[in-house]
Coordinates of C-alpha atoms and ligand atoms in Angstrom, one line a residue:
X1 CA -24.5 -20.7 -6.3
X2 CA -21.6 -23.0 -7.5
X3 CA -18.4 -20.9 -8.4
X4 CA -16.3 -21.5 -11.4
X5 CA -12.7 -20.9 -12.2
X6 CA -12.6 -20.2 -15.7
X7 CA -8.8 -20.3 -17.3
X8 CA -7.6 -18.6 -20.6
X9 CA -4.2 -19.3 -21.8
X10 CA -3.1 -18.3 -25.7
X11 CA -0.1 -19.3 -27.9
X12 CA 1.1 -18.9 -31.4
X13 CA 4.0 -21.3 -32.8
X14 CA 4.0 -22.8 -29.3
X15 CA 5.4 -19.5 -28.1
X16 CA 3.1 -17.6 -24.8
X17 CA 1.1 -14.5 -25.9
X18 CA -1.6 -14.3 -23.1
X19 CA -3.5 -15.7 -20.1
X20 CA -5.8 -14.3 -18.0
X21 CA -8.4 -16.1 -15.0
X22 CA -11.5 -15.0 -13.3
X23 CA -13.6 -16.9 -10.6
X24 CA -16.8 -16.6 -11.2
X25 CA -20.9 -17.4 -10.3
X26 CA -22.4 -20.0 -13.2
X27 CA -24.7 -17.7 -14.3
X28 CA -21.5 -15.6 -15.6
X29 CA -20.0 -18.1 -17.7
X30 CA -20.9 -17.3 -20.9
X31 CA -20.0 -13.7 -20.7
X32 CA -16.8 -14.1 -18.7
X33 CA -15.9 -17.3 -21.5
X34 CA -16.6 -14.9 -24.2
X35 CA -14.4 -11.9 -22.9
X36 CA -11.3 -14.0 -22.3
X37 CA -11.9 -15.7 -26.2
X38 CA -11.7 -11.9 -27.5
X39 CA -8.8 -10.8 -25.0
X40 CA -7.1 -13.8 -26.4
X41 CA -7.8 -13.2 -30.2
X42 CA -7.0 -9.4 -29.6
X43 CA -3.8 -9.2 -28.3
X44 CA -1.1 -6.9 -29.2
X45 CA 1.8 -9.4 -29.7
X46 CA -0.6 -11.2 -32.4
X47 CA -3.0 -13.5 -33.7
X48 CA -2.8 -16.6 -31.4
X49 CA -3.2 -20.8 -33.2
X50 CA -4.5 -21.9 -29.9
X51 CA -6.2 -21.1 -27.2
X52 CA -7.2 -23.0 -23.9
X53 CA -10.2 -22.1 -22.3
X54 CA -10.5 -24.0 -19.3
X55 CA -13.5 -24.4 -16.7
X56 CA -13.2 -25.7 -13.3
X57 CA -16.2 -25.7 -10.1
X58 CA -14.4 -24.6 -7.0
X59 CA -14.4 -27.3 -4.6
X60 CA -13.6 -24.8 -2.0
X61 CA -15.4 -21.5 -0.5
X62 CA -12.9 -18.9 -1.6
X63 CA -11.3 -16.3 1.1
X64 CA -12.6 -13.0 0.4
X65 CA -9.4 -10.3 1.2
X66 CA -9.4 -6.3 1.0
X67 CA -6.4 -5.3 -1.1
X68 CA -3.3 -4.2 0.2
X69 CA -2.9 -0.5 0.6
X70 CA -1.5 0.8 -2.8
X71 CA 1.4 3.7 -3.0
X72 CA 3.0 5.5 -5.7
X73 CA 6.3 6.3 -5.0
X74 CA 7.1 10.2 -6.0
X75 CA 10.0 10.1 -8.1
X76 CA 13.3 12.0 -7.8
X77 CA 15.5 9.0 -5.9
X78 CA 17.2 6.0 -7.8
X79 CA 15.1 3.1 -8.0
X80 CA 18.1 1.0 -6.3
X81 CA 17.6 4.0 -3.2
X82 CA 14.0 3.7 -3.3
X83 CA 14.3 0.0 -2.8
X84 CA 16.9 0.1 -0.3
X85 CA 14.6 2.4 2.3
X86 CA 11.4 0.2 1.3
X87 CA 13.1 -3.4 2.0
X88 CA 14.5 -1.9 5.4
X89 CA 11.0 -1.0 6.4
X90 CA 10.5 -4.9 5.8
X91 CA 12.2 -7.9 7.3
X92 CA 14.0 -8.7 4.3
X93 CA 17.5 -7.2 4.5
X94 CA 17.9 -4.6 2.0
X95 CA 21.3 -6.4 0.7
X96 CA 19.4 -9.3 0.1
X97 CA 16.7 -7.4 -1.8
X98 CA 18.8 -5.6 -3.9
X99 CA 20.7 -8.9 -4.9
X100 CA 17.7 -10.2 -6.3
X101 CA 16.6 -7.0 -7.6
X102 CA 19.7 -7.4 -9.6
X103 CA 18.9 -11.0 -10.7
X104 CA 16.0 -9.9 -12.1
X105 CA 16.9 -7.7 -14.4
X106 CA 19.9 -10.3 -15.3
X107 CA 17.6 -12.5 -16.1
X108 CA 16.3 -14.8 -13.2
X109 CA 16.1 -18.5 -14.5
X110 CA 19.2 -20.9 -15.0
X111 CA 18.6 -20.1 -19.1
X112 CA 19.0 -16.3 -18.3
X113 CA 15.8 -15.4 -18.9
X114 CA 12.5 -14.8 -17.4
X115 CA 10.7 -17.5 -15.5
X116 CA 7.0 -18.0 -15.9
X117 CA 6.7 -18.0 -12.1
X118 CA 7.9 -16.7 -9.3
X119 CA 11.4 -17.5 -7.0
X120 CA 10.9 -18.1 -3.5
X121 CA 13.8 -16.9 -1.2
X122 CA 14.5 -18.0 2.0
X123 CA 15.4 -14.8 4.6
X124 CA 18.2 -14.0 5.8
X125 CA 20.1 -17.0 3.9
X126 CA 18.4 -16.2 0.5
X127 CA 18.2 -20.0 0.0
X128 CA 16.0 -20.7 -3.1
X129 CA 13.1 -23.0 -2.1
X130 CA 11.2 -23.5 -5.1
X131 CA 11.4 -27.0 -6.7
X132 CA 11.7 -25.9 -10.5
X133 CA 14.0 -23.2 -11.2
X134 CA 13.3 -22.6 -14.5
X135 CA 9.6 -22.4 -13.9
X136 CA 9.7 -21.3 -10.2
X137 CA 5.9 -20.9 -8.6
X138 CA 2.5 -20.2 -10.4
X139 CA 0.0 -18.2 -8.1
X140 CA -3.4 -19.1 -9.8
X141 CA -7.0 -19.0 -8.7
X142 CA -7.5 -15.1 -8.1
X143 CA -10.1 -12.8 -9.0
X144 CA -11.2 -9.3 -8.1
X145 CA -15.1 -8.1 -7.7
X146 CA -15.9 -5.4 -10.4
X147 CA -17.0 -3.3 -7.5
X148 CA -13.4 -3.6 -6.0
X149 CA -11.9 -3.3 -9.5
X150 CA -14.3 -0.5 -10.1
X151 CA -13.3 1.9 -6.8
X152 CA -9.4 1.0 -7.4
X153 CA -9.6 2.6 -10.9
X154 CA -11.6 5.2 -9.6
X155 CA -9.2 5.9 -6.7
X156 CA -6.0 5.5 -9.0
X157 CA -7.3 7.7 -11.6
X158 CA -4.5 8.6 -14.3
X159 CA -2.3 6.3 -13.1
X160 CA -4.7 3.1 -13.5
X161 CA -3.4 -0.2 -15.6
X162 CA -5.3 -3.3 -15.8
X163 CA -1.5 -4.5 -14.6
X164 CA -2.2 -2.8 -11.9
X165 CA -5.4 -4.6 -10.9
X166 CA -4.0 -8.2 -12.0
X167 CA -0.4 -7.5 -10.0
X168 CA -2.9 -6.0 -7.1
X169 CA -5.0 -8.7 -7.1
X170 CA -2.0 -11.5 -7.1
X171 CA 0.1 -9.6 -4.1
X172 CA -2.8 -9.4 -2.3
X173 CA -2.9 -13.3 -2.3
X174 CA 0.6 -13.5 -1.7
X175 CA 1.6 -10.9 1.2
X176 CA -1.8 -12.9 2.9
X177 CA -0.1 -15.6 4.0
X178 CA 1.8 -15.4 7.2
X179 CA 4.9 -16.4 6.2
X180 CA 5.4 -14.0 2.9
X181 CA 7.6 -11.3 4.7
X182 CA 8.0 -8.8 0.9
X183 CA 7.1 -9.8 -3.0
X184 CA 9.6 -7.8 -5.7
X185 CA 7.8 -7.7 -9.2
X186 CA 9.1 -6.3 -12.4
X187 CA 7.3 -7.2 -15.5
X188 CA 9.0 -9.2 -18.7
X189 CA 6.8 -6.6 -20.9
X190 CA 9.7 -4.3 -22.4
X191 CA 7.2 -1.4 -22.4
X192 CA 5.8 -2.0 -19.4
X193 CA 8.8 -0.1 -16.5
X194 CA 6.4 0.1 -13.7
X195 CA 7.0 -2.7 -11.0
X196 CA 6.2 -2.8 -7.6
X197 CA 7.3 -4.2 -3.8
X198 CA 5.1 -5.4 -0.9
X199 CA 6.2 -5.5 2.4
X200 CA 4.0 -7.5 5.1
X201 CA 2.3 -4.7 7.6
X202 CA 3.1 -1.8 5.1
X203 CA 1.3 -2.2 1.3
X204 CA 2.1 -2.4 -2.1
X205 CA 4.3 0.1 -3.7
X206 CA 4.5 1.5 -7.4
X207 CA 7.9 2.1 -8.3
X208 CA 7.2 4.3 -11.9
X209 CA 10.9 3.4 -13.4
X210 CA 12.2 0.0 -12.2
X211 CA 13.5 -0.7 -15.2
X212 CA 14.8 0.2 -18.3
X213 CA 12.1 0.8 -21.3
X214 CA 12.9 -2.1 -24.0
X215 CA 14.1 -4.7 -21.4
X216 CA 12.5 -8.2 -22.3
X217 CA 13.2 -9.1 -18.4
X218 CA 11.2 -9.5 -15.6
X219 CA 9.9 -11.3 -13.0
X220 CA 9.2 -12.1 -9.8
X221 CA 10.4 -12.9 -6.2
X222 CA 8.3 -13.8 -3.3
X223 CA 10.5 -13.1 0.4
X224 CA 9.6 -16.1 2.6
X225 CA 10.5 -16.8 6.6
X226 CA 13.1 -18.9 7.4
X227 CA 11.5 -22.0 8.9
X228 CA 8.4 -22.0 6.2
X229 CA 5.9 -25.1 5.4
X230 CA 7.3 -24.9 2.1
X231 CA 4.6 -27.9 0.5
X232 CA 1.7 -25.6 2.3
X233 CA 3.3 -22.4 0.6
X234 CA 2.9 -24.0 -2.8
X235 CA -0.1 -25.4 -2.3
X236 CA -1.7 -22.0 -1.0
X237 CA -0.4 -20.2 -3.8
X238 CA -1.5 -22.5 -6.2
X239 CA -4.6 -23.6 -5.4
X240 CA -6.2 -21.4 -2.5
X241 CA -9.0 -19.4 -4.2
X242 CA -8.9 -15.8 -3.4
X243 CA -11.6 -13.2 -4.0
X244 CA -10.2 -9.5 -3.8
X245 CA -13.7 -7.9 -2.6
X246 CA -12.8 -4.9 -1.2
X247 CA -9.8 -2.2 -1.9
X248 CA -8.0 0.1 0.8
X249 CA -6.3 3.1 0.3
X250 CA -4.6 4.6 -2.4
X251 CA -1.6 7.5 -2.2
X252 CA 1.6 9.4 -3.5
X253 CA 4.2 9.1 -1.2
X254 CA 7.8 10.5 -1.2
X255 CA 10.8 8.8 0.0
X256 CA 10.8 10.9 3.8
X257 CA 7.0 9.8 3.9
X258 CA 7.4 6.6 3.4
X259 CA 10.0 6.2 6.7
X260 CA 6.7 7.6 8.5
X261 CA 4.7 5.1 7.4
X262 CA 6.1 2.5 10.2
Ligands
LIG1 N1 2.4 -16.4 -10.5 C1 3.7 -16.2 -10.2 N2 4.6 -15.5 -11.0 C2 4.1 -14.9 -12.1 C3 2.7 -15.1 -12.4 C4 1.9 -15.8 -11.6 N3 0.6 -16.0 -11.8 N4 2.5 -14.4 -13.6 C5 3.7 -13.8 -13.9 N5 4.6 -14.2 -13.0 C6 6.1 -13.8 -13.0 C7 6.8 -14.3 -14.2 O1 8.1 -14.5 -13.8 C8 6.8 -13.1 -15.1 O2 7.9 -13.1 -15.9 C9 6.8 -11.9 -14.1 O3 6.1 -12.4 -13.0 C10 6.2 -10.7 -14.7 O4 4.9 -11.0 -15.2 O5 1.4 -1.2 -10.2 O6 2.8 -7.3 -15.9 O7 2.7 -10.5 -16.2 O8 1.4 -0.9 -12.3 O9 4.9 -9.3 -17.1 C11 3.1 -4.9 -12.3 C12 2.1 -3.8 -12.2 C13 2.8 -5.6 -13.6 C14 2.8 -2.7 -11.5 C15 3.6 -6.9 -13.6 O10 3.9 -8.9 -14.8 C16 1.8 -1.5 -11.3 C17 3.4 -7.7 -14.9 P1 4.1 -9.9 -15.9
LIG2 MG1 4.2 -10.1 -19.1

């Protein structure tokens, strides 16, 4: 059966309040197009006066993935520490990764505030290789299976956020392609302090304070090997469809575990 990508983005004075994207089977449409009309209507920053509700057929057979192994970091350490052990487990120096950490919370764009994608660094030099800097990269055309979704909330219990299973979902795509060494997230939502880094071979880690509650900052960094396609990056991250079908494992882990985990 032909597979859709169905878009939702939502606005109100011309300023963002949401978007959200599922792939999905025709028969679905009308129930997926009717959720993401109500997710946009309901939404805690307000009322939107337009919505976009786009549908595409895939031209091309989506890769199915099984998510990256998800770990809550036990608390205790500075975030700054935590990052430091977690970036030295990866090939991303741990200077490097803190300087963007930094940048982040700065604010990331040339404006000084958040972009609405994500920077790509170049490792060691921490060259910037996306063509807009102000926008930086959108990863788009992701979905997970409500079977997957389904077993992740069940495995993360308290601790689940439908941010969780979007961010999940989208560094799954990410960390999949061979030359993404790491991916730093912190969200722009000032109530929202749980961020998250994935290193290549390892998982994806919760970190429960990355930054301060009320911060309207955020964003995101994608860790990238010197010597990248950069154009088939893009265009992977783009355009690729990806299917998370299947999740792995989810634990708490302190900062000693997490040096056994290599
Ligand atoms: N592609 C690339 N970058 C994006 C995208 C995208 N599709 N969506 C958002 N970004 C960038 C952009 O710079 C945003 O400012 C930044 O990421 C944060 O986006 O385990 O909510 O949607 O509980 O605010 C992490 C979940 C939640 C952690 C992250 O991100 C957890 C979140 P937000
Ligand atoms: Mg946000």
């Amino acid at each position: 059966m032909a597979l859709f990508s169905v878009k939702m983005r939502s606005s109100k004075g011309g300023l963002h309040i949401s978007g959200a994207e599922r792939i999905v089977p025709e028969e679905q449409l009308e129930e997926v197009i009717l959720s993401l009309f109500r997710r946009a209507r309901n939404h805690s920053k307000g009322r939107p006066d337009f919505i976009s509700l786009k549908l595409e057929e895939l031209k091309e057979e989506p890769v199915y993935l099984r998510a990256l192994p998800v770990y809550e970091v036990k608390g205790g350490a500075p975030t700054e520490t935590l990052l430091e052990k977690l970036f030295s487990l990866s090939e991303v120096p741990a200077s490097l990764g803190l300087r963007f950490y930094r940048r982040l919370l700065e604010g990331i764009s040339p404006s000084g505030g958040v972009m609405r994608g994500a920077a790509i660094v170049e490792v060691p030099s921490g060259r910037r290789l996306e063509p807009d800097r102000e926008r930086g990269v959108r990863v788009s055309y992701i979905d997970i299976t409500e079977g997957a979704a389904e077993e992740l909330r069940r495995l993360a219990g308290g601790k689940y956020t439908e941010n969780l299973k979007e961010a999940l979902t989208l560094s799954t795509k990410v960390l999949h392609h061979p030359d993404v060494l790491s991916e730093l997230c912190i969200s722009d939502d000032p109530d929202y302090t749980t961020g998250y880094i994935s290193v290549k071979g390892l998982g994806y880690f919760r970190l429960f304070n990355i930054k301060p509650a009320g911060l309207p900052l955020g964003g995101r960094v994608f860790f990238v090997r010197e010597g990248v396609d950069v154009e088939n990056l893009i265009s992977y991250l783009e355009s690729k469809p990806v299917i998370v079908s299947s999740v792995s494992t989810y634990s708490a882990v302190s900062l000693e575990e997490i040096e056994e985990l290599k």
